[in-house]
PDB file of C-alpha atoms in Angstrom:
ATOM      1  CA  MET E  75     -10.444  22.592   6.139  1.00  0.00           C
ATOM      2  CA  LYS E  76      -8.100  21.130   8.915  1.00  0.00           C
ATOM      3  CA  ARG E  77      -5.194  18.936   7.496  1.00  0.00           C
ATOM      4  CA  ASN E  78      -2.812  16.881   9.443  1.00  0.00           C
ATOM      5  CA  TYR E  79       0.722  16.313   9.090  1.00  0.00           C
ATOM      6  CA  VAL E  80       0.297  17.402   5.280  1.00  0.00           C
ATOM      7  CA  MET E  81       3.296  19.164   3.379  1.00  0.00           C
ATOM      8  CA  GLU E  82       1.807  22.454   1.585  1.00  0.00           C
ATOM      9  CA  PRO E  83       2.645  22.415  -1.256  1.00  0.00           C
ATOM     10  CA  PRO E  84       3.379  18.886  -1.612  1.00  0.00           C
ATOM     11  CA  GLY E  85       7.227  17.735  -1.946  1.00  0.00           C
ATOM     12  CA  GLU E  86       9.309  16.281  -4.519  1.00  0.00           C
ATOM     13  CA  MET E  87       7.937  13.629  -6.854  1.00  0.00           C
ATOM     14  CA  LYS E  88       9.941  10.472  -6.298  1.00  0.00           C
ATOM     15  CA  ALA E  89       9.242   6.355  -6.570  1.00  0.00           C
ATOM     16  CA  MET E  90       8.365   4.680  -3.571  1.00  0.00           C
ATOM     17  CA  TYR E  91      10.686   1.854  -4.802  1.00  0.00           C
ATOM     18  CA  GLN E  92      13.677   4.739  -4.469  1.00  0.00           C
ATOM     19  CA  ALA E  93      12.412   5.903  -1.049  1.00  0.00           C
ATOM     20  CA  TYR E  94      12.396   2.181   0.045  1.00  0.00           C
ATOM     21  CA  ASN E  95      15.917   1.565  -1.089  1.00  0.00           C
ATOM     22  CA  GLU E  96      17.230   4.762   0.795  1.00  0.00           C
ATOM     23  CA  ALA E  97      15.282   3.650   3.963  1.00  0.00           C
ATOM     24  CA  MET E  98      16.822   0.047   3.378  1.00  0.00           C
ATOM     25  CA  VAL E  99      20.230   1.350   2.721  1.00  0.00           C
ATOM     26  CA  GLU E 100      20.443   2.547   6.558  1.00  0.00           C
ATOM     27  CA  LEU E 101      18.777  -0.364   8.048  1.00  0.00           C
ATOM     28  CA  VAL E 102      21.436  -3.123   6.074  1.00  0.00           C
ATOM     29  CA  LYS E 103      24.181  -1.182   7.708  1.00  0.00           C
ATOM     30  CA  LYS E 104      22.675  -1.466  11.413  1.00  0.00           C
ATOM     31  CA  ASN E 105      20.994  -4.868  11.191  1.00  0.00           C
ATOM     32  CA  GLU E 106      23.420  -7.782   9.952  1.00  0.00           C
ATOM     33  CA  ASN E 107      20.381 -10.119   9.439  1.00  0.00           C
ATOM     34  CA  ILE E 108      18.932  -8.394   7.230  1.00  0.00           C
ATOM     35  CA  VAL E 109      19.137 -10.031   3.254  1.00  0.00           C
ATOM     36  CA  LEU E 110      18.080  -8.994  -0.019  1.00  0.00           C
ATOM     37  CA  LEU E 111      16.342 -11.265  -2.395  1.00  0.00           C
ATOM     38  CA  TYR E 112      15.320 -10.711  -6.119  1.00  0.00           C
ATOM     39  CA  GLY E 113      13.591 -12.487  -8.681  1.00  0.00           C
ATOM     40  CA  ASP E 114      15.387 -11.158 -11.707  1.00  0.00           C
ATOM     41  CA  PHE E 115      14.544  -7.330 -10.504  1.00  0.00           C
ATOM     42  CA  PRO E 116      15.961  -4.363 -10.447  1.00  0.00           C
ATOM     43  CA  ARG E 117      18.243  -4.120  -7.236  1.00  0.00           C
ATOM     44  CA  GLY E 118      18.117  -0.387  -6.226  1.00  0.00           C
ATOM     45  CA  ALA E 119      20.585   1.382  -3.877  1.00  0.00           C
ATOM     46  CA  ALA E 120      20.393  -1.153  -1.328  1.00  0.00           C
ATOM     47  CA  GLY E 121      21.086  -4.188  -3.438  1.00  0.00           C
ATOM     48  CA  GLU E 122      24.206  -2.311  -5.152  1.00  0.00           C
ATOM     49  CA  PHE E 123      25.437  -1.450  -1.671  1.00  0.00           C
ATOM     50  CA  LEU E 124      25.645  -4.984  -0.360  1.00  0.00           C
ATOM     51  CA  GLN E 125      26.414  -6.357  -3.623  1.00  0.00           C
ATOM     52  CA  LYS E 126      29.732  -3.980  -3.195  1.00  0.00           C
ATOM     53  CA  GLU E 127      30.465  -4.586   0.720  1.00  0.00           C
ATOM     54  CA  GLN E 128      28.525  -7.510   1.583  1.00  0.00           C
ATOM     55  CA  PRO E 129      27.839  -9.685  -1.280  1.00  0.00           C
ATOM     56  CA  ASP E 130      27.081 -12.686   0.952  1.00  0.00           C
ATOM     57  CA  ARG E 131      23.983 -10.762   2.131  1.00  0.00           C
ATOM     58  CA  ILE E 132      21.950 -10.823  -1.505  1.00  0.00           C
ATOM     59  CA  TYR E 133      20.809 -13.347  -3.697  1.00  0.00           C
ATOM     60  CA  ASP E 134      19.169 -13.409  -7.260  1.00  0.00           C
ATOM     61  CA  VAL E 135      17.318 -16.609  -7.828  1.00  0.00           C
ATOM     62  CA  GLY E 136      16.169 -15.449 -11.472  1.00  0.00           C
ATOM     63  CA  ILE E 137      12.716 -15.657 -12.824  1.00  0.00           C
ATOM     64  CA  ALA E 138      11.776 -18.232 -10.183  1.00  0.00           C
ATOM     65  CA  GLU E 139       9.245 -16.434  -7.487  1.00  0.00           C
ATOM     66  CA  ALA E 140       7.947 -19.565  -5.755  1.00  0.00           C
ATOM     67  CA  ASN E 141      11.908 -20.446  -5.279  1.00  0.00           C
ATOM     68  CA  LEU E 142      12.251 -16.733  -4.317  1.00  0.00           C
ATOM     69  CA  ILE E 143       9.668 -17.101  -1.290  1.00  0.00           C
ATOM     70  CA  THR E 144      10.923 -20.632  -0.530  1.00  0.00           C
ATOM     71  CA  THR E 145      14.360 -19.554  -0.363  1.00  0.00           C
ATOM     72  CA  ALA E 146      13.087 -16.497   1.903  1.00  0.00           C
ATOM     73  CA  ALA E 147      11.184 -18.904   4.468  1.00  0.00           C
ATOM     74  CA  GLY E 148      14.351 -21.047   4.765  1.00  0.00           C
ATOM     75  CA  MET E 149      16.849 -17.905   5.924  1.00  0.00           C
ATOM     76  CA  ALA E 150      14.069 -16.519   8.275  1.00  0.00           C
ATOM     77  CA  GLY E 151      14.023 -20.094   9.859  1.00  0.00           C
ATOM     78  CA  ALA E 152      17.792 -19.695  10.188  1.00  0.00           C
ATOM     79  CA  GLY E 153      17.218 -16.067  12.006  1.00  0.00           C
ATOM     80  CA  LYS E 154      17.586 -13.842   8.959  1.00  0.00           C
ATOM     81  CA  ILE E 155      15.245 -11.039   8.161  1.00  0.00           C
ATOM     82  CA  PRO E 156      14.946 -11.580   4.459  1.00  0.00           C
ATOM     83  CA  PHE E 157      13.051  -8.956   2.013  1.00  0.00           C
ATOM     84  CA  THR E 158      12.360 -10.292  -1.455  1.00  0.00           C
ATOM     85  CA  HIS E 159      11.695  -8.221  -4.375  1.00  0.00           C
ATOM     86  CA  CYS E 160       9.881  -8.890  -7.745  1.00  0.00           C
ATOM     87  CA  HIS E 161       7.005  -7.919  -9.625  1.00  0.00           C
ATOM     88  CA  SER E 162       3.670  -8.052  -7.466  1.00  0.00           C
ATOM     89  CA  ILE E 163       1.851  -9.886 -10.219  1.00  0.00           C
ATOM     90  CA  PHE E 164       4.434 -12.749 -10.150  1.00  0.00           C
ATOM     91  CA  ALA E 165       4.484 -12.493  -6.225  1.00  0.00           C
ATOM     92  CA  VAL E 166       0.780 -13.161  -5.715  1.00  0.00           C
ATOM     93  CA  GLY E 167       0.143 -15.295  -9.109  1.00  0.00           C
ATOM     94  CA  ARG E 168       3.437 -17.668  -9.081  1.00  0.00           C
ATOM     95  CA  ALA E 169       4.104 -17.879  -5.662  1.00  0.00           C
ATOM     96  CA  TYR E 170       0.711 -17.646  -3.597  1.00  0.00           C
ATOM     97  CA  ASN E 171       0.970 -21.239  -2.362  1.00  0.00           C
ATOM     98  CA  GLN E 172       4.479 -20.266  -1.144  1.00  0.00           C
ATOM     99  CA  ILE E 173       3.673 -17.141   0.609  1.00  0.00           C
ATOM    100  CA  ARG E 174       1.046 -18.980   2.314  1.00  0.00           C
ATOM    101  CA  GLN E 175       2.411 -22.207   3.081  1.00  0.00           C
ATOM    102  CA  ASN E 176       6.362 -21.409   3.772  1.00  0.00           C
ATOM    103  CA  VAL E 177       5.553 -17.826   4.896  1.00  0.00           C
ATOM    104  CA  ALA E 178       2.203 -17.122   6.610  1.00  0.00           C
ATOM    105  CA  PHE E 179       1.085 -20.882   7.745  1.00  0.00           C
ATOM    106  CA  ASP E 180       4.417 -21.202   9.986  1.00  0.00           C
ATOM    107  CA  LYS E 181       4.524 -17.138  10.792  1.00  0.00           C
ATOM    108  CA  PHE E 182       8.156 -16.881   9.321  1.00  0.00           C
ATOM    109  CA  ASN E 183       9.820 -13.567   9.751  1.00  0.00           C
ATOM    110  CA  VAL E 184       9.596 -12.626   5.518  1.00  0.00           C
ATOM    111  CA  LYS E 185       8.847  -9.138   4.029  1.00  0.00           C
ATOM    112  CA  ILE E 186       7.380  -9.676   0.702  1.00  0.00           C
ATOM    113  CA  VAL E 187       8.195  -6.689  -1.076  1.00  0.00           C
ATOM    114  CA  LEU E 188       5.688  -6.027  -3.637  1.00  0.00           C
ATOM    115  CA  CYS E 189       6.888  -4.044  -6.526  1.00  0.00           C
ATOM    116  CA  ASN E 190       4.906  -2.504  -9.500  1.00  0.00           C
ATOM    117  CA  SER E 191       1.838  -2.869  -7.449  1.00  0.00           C
ATOM    118  CA  GLY E 192      -1.690  -2.065  -8.555  1.00  0.00           C
ATOM    119  CA  MET E 193      -3.212  -1.031 -11.457  1.00  0.00           C
ATOM    120  CA  LEU E 194      -1.203   2.334 -12.310  1.00  0.00           C
ATOM    121  CA  TRP E 195       1.548   1.502 -14.040  1.00  0.00           C
ATOM    122  CA  THR E 196       2.139   2.677 -17.720  1.00  0.00           C
ATOM    123  CA  PHE E 197       4.285  -0.086 -19.536  1.00  0.00           C
ATOM    124  CA  MET E 198       3.495  -3.805 -19.670  1.00  0.00           C
ATOM    125  CA  GLY E 199      -0.484  -3.754 -19.670  1.00  0.00           C
ATOM    126  CA  GLY E 200      -3.024  -5.440 -18.213  1.00  0.00           C
ATOM    127  CA  SER E 201      -0.862  -8.946 -18.312  1.00  0.00           C
ATOM    128  CA  HIS E 202       1.503  -7.089 -15.419  1.00  0.00           C
ATOM    129  CA  GLN E 203      -0.946  -4.762 -13.773  1.00  0.00           C
ATOM    130  CA  ILE E 204      -2.487  -6.701 -10.843  1.00  0.00           C
ATOM    131  CA  ILE E 205      -5.779  -6.112  -9.411  1.00  0.00           C
ATOM    132  CA  GLU E 206      -6.558  -8.597  -6.981  1.00  0.00           C
ATOM    133  CA  GLU E 207      -3.289  -8.705  -4.414  1.00  0.00           C
ATOM    134  CA  ILE E 208      -5.269  -6.752  -1.906  1.00  0.00           C
ATOM    135  CA  ALA E 209      -8.262  -9.425  -2.226  1.00  0.00           C
ATOM    136  CA  ALA E 210      -5.801 -12.715  -2.500  1.00  0.00           C
ATOM    137  CA  LEU E 211      -3.346 -11.613   0.214  1.00  0.00           C
ATOM    138  CA  ARG E 212      -5.487 -10.028   2.959  1.00  0.00           C
ATOM    139  CA  ALA E 213      -7.419 -13.354   3.118  1.00  0.00           C
ATOM    140  CA  ILE E 214      -4.100 -15.146   3.917  1.00  0.00           C
ATOM    141  CA  PRO E 215      -3.975 -15.449   8.219  1.00  0.00           C
ATOM    142  CA  ASN E 216      -0.648 -14.185   9.731  1.00  0.00           C
ATOM    143  CA  LEU E 217       0.058 -11.901   6.930  1.00  0.00           C
ATOM    144  CA  VAL E 218       0.553  -7.970   7.518  1.00  0.00           C
ATOM    145  CA  LEU E 219      -0.524  -5.988   4.409  1.00  0.00           C
ATOM    146  CA  VAL E 220       0.574  -2.309   4.054  1.00  0.00           C
ATOM    147  CA  SER E 221       0.545   0.318   1.621  1.00  0.00           C
ATOM    148  CA  PRO E 222       2.360   3.399   1.787  1.00  0.00           C
ATOM    149  CA  ALA E 223       1.071   6.829   0.178  1.00  0.00           C
ATOM    150  CA  ASP E 224       3.941   8.653  -0.480  1.00  0.00           C
ATOM    151  CA  PRO E 225       7.808   8.508   0.033  1.00  0.00           C
ATOM    152  CA  VAL E 226       7.873   9.294   3.568  1.00  0.00           C
ATOM    153  CA  GLU E 227       5.651   7.000   4.580  1.00  0.00           C
ATOM    154  CA  THR E 228       7.349   4.319   2.678  1.00  0.00           C
ATOM    155  CA  LYS E 229      10.393   4.641   4.419  1.00  0.00           C
ATOM    156  CA  LYS E 230       8.880   4.533   7.586  1.00  0.00           C
ATOM    157  CA  ILE E 231       6.845   1.482   6.778  1.00  0.00           C
ATOM    158  CA  THR E 232       9.838  -0.146   6.056  1.00  0.00           C
ATOM    159  CA  ARG E 233      11.503   0.947   9.105  1.00  0.00           C
ATOM    160  CA  ALA E 234       8.383  -0.602  11.049  1.00  0.00           C
ATOM    161  CA  VAL E 235       8.461  -3.978   9.062  1.00  0.00           C
ATOM    162  CA  THR E 236      11.871  -4.428   9.977  1.00  0.00           C
ATOM    163  CA  GLU E 237      11.163  -4.381  13.893  1.00  0.00           C
ATOM    164  CA  TYR E 238       8.015  -6.255  13.559  1.00  0.00           C
ATOM    165  CA  VAL E 239       8.592  -9.825  13.969  1.00  0.00           C
ATOM    166  CA  GLY E 240       6.609 -11.566  11.356  1.00  0.00           C
ATOM    167  CA  PRO E 241       5.266 -11.994   7.520  1.00  0.00           C
ATOM    168  CA  VAL E 242       4.474  -8.781   5.767  1.00  0.00           C
ATOM    169  CA  ALA E 243       3.331  -8.232   2.540  1.00  0.00           C
ATOM    170  CA  ILE E 244       4.775  -4.315   1.570  1.00  0.00           C
ATOM    171  CA  ARG E 245       2.685  -2.765  -1.920  1.00  0.00           C
ATOM    172  CA  LEU E 246       4.942  -0.323  -3.913  1.00  0.00           C
ATOM    173  CA  ALA E 247       3.636   1.574  -6.862  1.00  0.00           C
ATOM    174  CA  ASN E 248       5.459   2.262  -9.925  1.00  0.00           C
ATOM    175  CA  PRO E 249       5.172   5.701 -10.840  1.00  0.00           C
ATOM    176  CA  PRO E 250       6.770   8.712  -8.871  1.00  0.00           C
ATOM    177  CA  VAL E 251       4.299   9.944  -6.548  1.00  0.00           C
ATOM    178  CA  PRO E 252       4.337  13.503  -4.638  1.00  0.00           C
ATOM    179  CA  THR E 253       5.521  13.620  -1.347  1.00  0.00           C
ATOM    180  CA  ILE E 254       2.569  14.106   1.027  1.00  0.00           C
ATOM    181  CA  PHE E 255       3.339  13.981   4.478  1.00  0.00           C
ATOM    182  CA  LYS E 256       6.105  16.173   6.910  1.00  0.00           C
ATOM    183  CA  GLU E 257       8.915  14.142   8.623  1.00  0.00           C
ATOM    184  CA  GLU E 258       6.969  14.400  11.684  1.00  0.00           C
ATOM    185  CA  TYR E 259       4.152  12.349  10.280  1.00  0.00           C
ATOM    186  CA  PRO E 260       3.471   9.646  12.866  1.00  0.00           C
ATOM    187  CA  PHE E 261       3.578   5.848  11.668  1.00  0.00           C
ATOM    188  CA  GLN E 262       1.883   2.804  13.658  1.00  0.00           C
ATOM    189  CA  LEU E 263       0.997  -0.584  12.314  1.00  0.00           C
ATOM    190  CA  GLY E 264      -2.607  -1.369  12.186  1.00  0.00           C
ATOM    191  CA  LYS E 265      -3.447   2.713  12.719  1.00  0.00           C
ATOM    192  CA  ALA E 266      -4.959   4.809  10.672  1.00  0.00           C
ATOM    193  CA  VAL E 267      -4.010   8.105   9.994  1.00  0.00           C
ATOM    194  CA  THR E 268      -6.881  11.090  10.063  1.00  0.00           C
ATOM    195  CA  VAL E 269      -5.327  13.258   7.304  1.00  0.00           C
ATOM    196  CA  VAL E 270      -7.906  15.601   6.995  1.00  0.00           C
ATOM    197  CA  ASP E 271     -10.680  16.595   9.451  1.00  0.00           C
ATOM    198  CA  GLY E 272     -14.501  16.300   8.768  1.00  0.00           C
ATOM    199  CA  LYS E 273     -18.275  15.517   9.387  1.00  0.00           C
ATOM    200  CA  ASP E 274     -20.185  15.241   6.343  1.00  0.00           C
ATOM    201  CA  ALA E 275     -18.569  12.185   4.924  1.00  0.00           C
ATOM    202  CA  THR E 276     -15.662   9.996   5.106  1.00  0.00           C
ATOM    203  CA  ILE E 277     -12.773   9.018   2.357  1.00  0.00           C
ATOM    204  CA  ILE E 278     -10.765   6.003   3.248  1.00  0.00           C
ATOM    205  CA  SER E 279      -7.748   5.679   0.747  1.00  0.00           C
ATOM    206  CA  THR E 280      -4.683   3.454   0.528  1.00  0.00           C
ATOM    207  CA  GLY E 281      -1.406   3.614  -1.256  1.00  0.00           C
ATOM    208  CA  MET E 282      -0.814   6.089  -3.960  1.00  0.00           C
ATOM    209  CA  MET E 283      -4.385   7.250  -4.463  1.00  0.00           C
ATOM    210  CA  LEU E 284      -4.086   9.296  -1.112  1.00  0.00           C
ATOM    211  CA  ALA E 285      -2.918  12.320  -3.415  1.00  0.00           C
ATOM    212  CA  ASP E 286      -6.195  11.934  -5.662  1.00  0.00           C
ATOM    213  CA  SER E 287      -8.070  11.861  -2.367  1.00  0.00           C
ATOM    214  CA  LEU E 288      -6.718  14.950  -0.795  1.00  0.00           C
ATOM    215  CA  ALA E 289      -7.394  16.831  -3.932  1.00  0.00           C
ATOM    216  CA  ALA E 290     -11.145  15.748  -3.961  1.00  0.00           C
ATOM    217  CA  THR E 291     -11.300  17.078  -0.157  1.00  0.00           C
ATOM    218  CA  GLU E 292      -9.980  20.251  -1.353  1.00  0.00           C
ATOM    219  CA  ALA E 293     -12.526  20.295  -4.001  1.00  0.00           C
ATOM    220  CA  LEU E 294     -15.548  19.506  -2.045  1.00  0.00           C
ATOM    221  CA  ALA E 295     -14.330  21.997   0.698  1.00  0.00           C
ATOM    222  CA  LYS E 296     -14.801  24.722  -1.806  1.00  0.00           C
ATOM    223  CA  GLU E 297     -18.373  23.822  -2.112  1.00  0.00           C
ATOM    224  CA  GLY E 298     -18.989  23.409   1.874  1.00  0.00           C
ATOM    225  CA  ILE E 299     -18.909  19.911   2.044  1.00  0.00           C
ATOM    226  CA  ASN E 300     -16.406  18.723   4.845  1.00  0.00           C
ATOM    227  CA  VAL E 301     -14.957  15.072   4.463  1.00  0.00           C
ATOM    228  CA  ARG E 302     -12.840  13.306   6.662  1.00  0.00           C
ATOM    229  CA  LEU E 303      -9.972  11.531   5.057  1.00  0.00           C
ATOM    230  CA  LEU E 304      -8.277   8.506   6.581  1.00  0.00           C
ATOM    231  CA  ASN E 305      -5.244   7.085   5.116  1.00  0.00           C
ATOM    232  CA  MET E 306      -5.435   3.679   5.764  1.00  0.00           C
ATOM    233  CA  HIS E 307      -2.226   2.439   5.124  1.00  0.00           C
ATOM    234  CA  THR E 308      -2.234  -0.980   7.000  1.00  0.00           C
ATOM    235  CA  ILE E 309      -5.024  -3.084   5.420  1.00  0.00           C
ATOM    236  CA  LYS E 310      -4.671  -6.120   7.177  1.00  0.00           C
ATOM    237  CA  PRO E 311      -4.882  -5.590  10.455  1.00  0.00           C
ATOM    238  CA  ILE E 312      -7.191  -2.993   9.243  1.00  0.00           C
ATOM    239  CA  ASP E 313      -8.178  -0.102  11.952  1.00  0.00           C
ATOM    240  CA  GLU E 314     -11.842  -1.476  12.570  1.00  0.00           C
ATOM    241  CA  GLU E 315     -11.897   0.863  15.319  1.00  0.00           C
ATOM    242  CA  ALA E 316     -11.079   3.904  12.805  1.00  0.00           C
ATOM    243  CA  VAL E 317     -13.650   3.206  10.180  1.00  0.00           C
ATOM    244  CA  ILE E 318     -16.262   2.508  12.620  1.00  0.00           C
ATOM    245  CA  LYS E 319     -16.274   5.988  14.038  1.00  0.00           C
ATOM    246  CA  ALA E 320     -16.012   7.290  10.916  1.00  0.00           C
ATOM    247  CA  ALA E 321     -19.264   5.806  10.262  1.00  0.00           C
ATOM    248  CA  ARG E 322     -20.820   6.660  13.133  1.00  0.00           C
ATOM    249  CA  GLU E 323     -19.559  10.355  12.781  1.00  0.00           C
ATOM    250  CA  THR E 324     -19.804  11.138   9.229  1.00  0.00           C
ATOM    251  CA  GLY E 325     -22.676   8.703   8.144  1.00  0.00           C
ATOM    252  CA  ALA E 326     -21.607   8.249   4.624  1.00  0.00           C
ATOM    253  CA  MET E 327     -18.501   6.493   3.197  1.00  0.00           C
ATOM    254  CA  VAL E 328     -16.089   6.454  -0.089  1.00  0.00           C
ATOM    255  CA  THR E 329     -13.448   4.187  -0.381  1.00  0.00           C
ATOM    256  CA  VAL E 330     -10.399   4.501  -3.056  1.00  0.00           C
ATOM    257  CA  GLU E 331      -7.782   2.152  -3.910  1.00  0.00           C
ATOM    258  CA  ASP E 332      -5.956   1.166  -7.085  1.00  0.00           C
ATOM    259  CA  SER E 333      -6.994  -2.207  -6.951  1.00  0.00           C
ATOM    260  CA  SER E 334      -9.954  -4.312  -7.312  1.00  0.00           C
ATOM    261  CA  ILE E 335     -13.003  -3.182  -5.452  1.00  0.00           C
ATOM    262  CA  ILE E 336     -13.939  -6.668  -5.092  1.00  0.00           C
ATOM    263  CA  GLY E 337     -12.559  -7.897  -1.902  1.00  0.00           C
ATOM    264  CA  GLY E 338      -9.978  -5.127  -1.861  1.00  0.00           C
ATOM    265  CA  LEU E 339     -10.116  -2.114   0.757  1.00  0.00           C
ATOM    266  CA  GLY E 340     -13.804  -1.363  -0.424  1.00  0.00           C
ATOM    267  CA  GLY E 341     -14.460  -5.140   0.592  1.00  0.00           C
ATOM    268  CA  ALA E 342     -12.560  -5.002   3.849  1.00  0.00           C
ATOM    269  CA  VAL E 343     -14.437  -1.404   4.832  1.00  0.00           C
ATOM    270  CA  ALA E 344     -17.771  -2.903   3.617  1.00  0.00           C
ATOM    271  CA  GLU E 345     -17.221  -5.968   5.730  1.00  0.00           C
ATOM    272  CA  ILE E 346     -17.107  -3.985   8.924  1.00  0.00           C
ATOM    273  CA  VAL E 347     -19.213  -0.951   8.202  1.00  0.00           C
ATOM    274  CA  VAL E 348     -22.143  -3.857   7.589  1.00  0.00           C
ATOM    275  CA  GLU E 349     -21.698  -5.739  10.491  1.00  0.00           C
ATOM    276  CA  ASN E 350     -21.222  -2.541  13.110  1.00  0.00           C
ATOM    277  CA  GLN E 351     -22.277   0.369  11.635  1.00  0.00           C
ATOM    278  CA  PRO E 352     -24.293   0.384   8.594  1.00  0.00           C
ATOM    279  CA  VAL E 353     -23.953   3.771   6.280  1.00  0.00           C
ATOM    280  CA  PRO E 354     -24.120   4.504   2.563  1.00  0.00           C
ATOM    281  CA  LEU E 355     -20.714   3.252   1.062  1.00  0.00           C
ATOM    282  CA  LYS E 356     -19.021   3.986  -2.555  1.00  0.00           C
ATOM    283  CA  ARG E 357     -16.028   2.411  -3.596  1.00  0.00           C
ATOM    284  CA  ILE E 358     -13.637   3.713  -6.124  1.00  0.00           C
ATOM    285  CA  GLY E 359     -11.342   1.526  -7.730  1.00  0.00           C
ATOM    286  CA  ILE E 360     -10.964  -1.350 -10.342  1.00  0.00           C
ATOM    287  CA  LYS E 361     -14.591  -2.457 -11.332  1.00  0.00           C
ATOM    288  CA  ASP E 362     -13.823  -6.191 -12.157  1.00  0.00           C
ATOM    289  CA  LYS E 363     -11.735  -5.140 -15.327  1.00  0.00           C
ATOM    290  CA  PHE E 364      -7.750  -5.892 -16.304  1.00  0.00           C
ATOM    291  CA  GLY E 365      -5.856  -3.289 -16.976  1.00  0.00           C
ATOM    292  CA  GLN E 366      -4.061  -1.512 -20.398  1.00  0.00           C
ATOM    293  CA  SER E 367      -1.427   0.526 -21.253  1.00  0.00           C
ATOM    294  CA  GLY E 368      -1.719   4.015 -20.896  1.00  0.00           C
ATOM    295  CA  THR E 369      -0.492   6.971 -18.852  1.00  0.00           C
ATOM    296  CA  ILE E 370      -1.397   7.020 -15.362  1.00  0.00           C
ATOM    297  CA  GLU E 371      -3.578  10.072 -16.175  1.00  0.00           C
ATOM    298  CA  GLU E 372      -5.227   8.028 -19.018  1.00  0.00           C
ATOM    299  CA  LEU E 373      -5.834   5.049 -17.051  1.00  0.00           C
ATOM    300  CA  LYS E 374      -7.239   7.189 -13.788  1.00  0.00           C
ATOM    301  CA  VAL E 375      -9.885   8.624 -16.419  1.00  0.00           C
ATOM    302  CA  ALA E 376     -10.490   5.155 -18.349  1.00  0.00           C
ATOM    303  CA  TYR E 377     -11.044   3.484 -14.748  1.00  0.00           C
ATOM    304  CA  GLU E 378     -13.069   6.281 -13.244  1.00  0.00           C
ATOM    305  CA  LEU E 379     -10.103   6.779 -10.248  1.00  0.00           C
ATOM    306  CA  THR E 380      -9.623  10.679 -10.622  1.00  0.00           C
ATOM    307  CA  ALA E 381     -10.395  13.548  -7.785  1.00  0.00           C
ATOM    308  CA  LYS E 382     -13.326  14.391  -9.837  1.00  0.00           C
ATOM    309  CA  ASP E 383     -14.654  10.650  -9.672  1.00  0.00           C
ATOM    310  CA  ILE E 384     -14.085  10.679  -5.689  1.00  0.00           C
ATOM    311  CA  ALA E 385     -15.612  13.673  -4.879  1.00  0.00           C
ATOM    312  CA  LYS E 386     -19.043  12.032  -7.292  1.00  0.00           C
ATOM    313  CA  ALA E 387     -18.783   9.099  -5.237  1.00  0.00           C
ATOM    314  CA  VAL E 388     -18.737  11.276  -1.654  1.00  0.00           C
ATOM    315  CA  LYS E 389     -21.882  13.521  -3.178  1.00  0.00           C
ATOM    316  CA  GLU E 390     -23.570  10.311  -4.071  1.00  0.00           C
ATOM    317  CA  ALA E 391     -22.852   8.674  -0.856  1.00  0.00           C
ATOM    318  CA  ILE E 392     -24.076  11.960   1.097  1.00  0.00           C
ATOM    319  CA  LYS E 393     -27.539  11.953  -0.735  1.00  0.00           C
ATOM    320  CA  ARG E 394     -27.977   8.614   0.424  1.00  0.00           C
ATOM    321  CA  LYS E 395     -27.526   9.576   4.110  1.00  0.00           C
ATOM    322  CA  LYS E 396     -30.720   9.147   6.528  1.00  0.00           C
TER     323      LYS E 396
END
């Protein structure tokens, strides 16, 4: 089983928000147009640096997410590059109209950092675990949506979206995740990466679920099943060419996400496959349910998000191949 750009064994566990802040400390020193805005959210290393060195480049609007996004849109209109920070549930739930109308509609250069994204974080429970962010945001025109898998990719995405001119939403999962990729891992917005080569089926994973997807490919390889693994770090614009190629060459697919399968990554891949290269497809993700409190492993078991569940789905998809 050939693995590309992958550390063996995996590196240190680190929260994506920490990795993002490490990259941002470098970026704010180089680019004076970057400003950081917070909706009563922990500032991290980058915010602390600016608060000490250049306090006129950091703003906290309090628990007012709609105002957070609108303020950022105004700053972008004045030539700044604003990064907003708040819980993803509040960015999407309380400021969706502002993201749509004030940012995406006019293509303002705002970077919306979706902190504590997805289902898998242990505290606060179902009221704060967000299942619909991918479905909601990928429907908005002009908005790029990215979802890093590990600390290395988080840093590369942070640098890339700073250079990209236009609105971007960045999903950052809450729990510490293993470092999967080597530093030479290539990143390009909109281009999926083949992490594992295979011909029997394809797993398309996004965000923190890549580690579990990788474990599933390893388990399947021991049974003689060679599975291709694509890291779909850019959910919108999605790499249609990579999806169609994988469907044509492997004939069966499984999507994996820590978000709802309704309109999420699974929905996006299904749309492409049905229109271009119909193959059996199984979707691993949240199945029309709200979240609940629990450890990460307990939540993965309860919502069928484990490597074992992914491997089972692959076998089921393969059985349905023509």
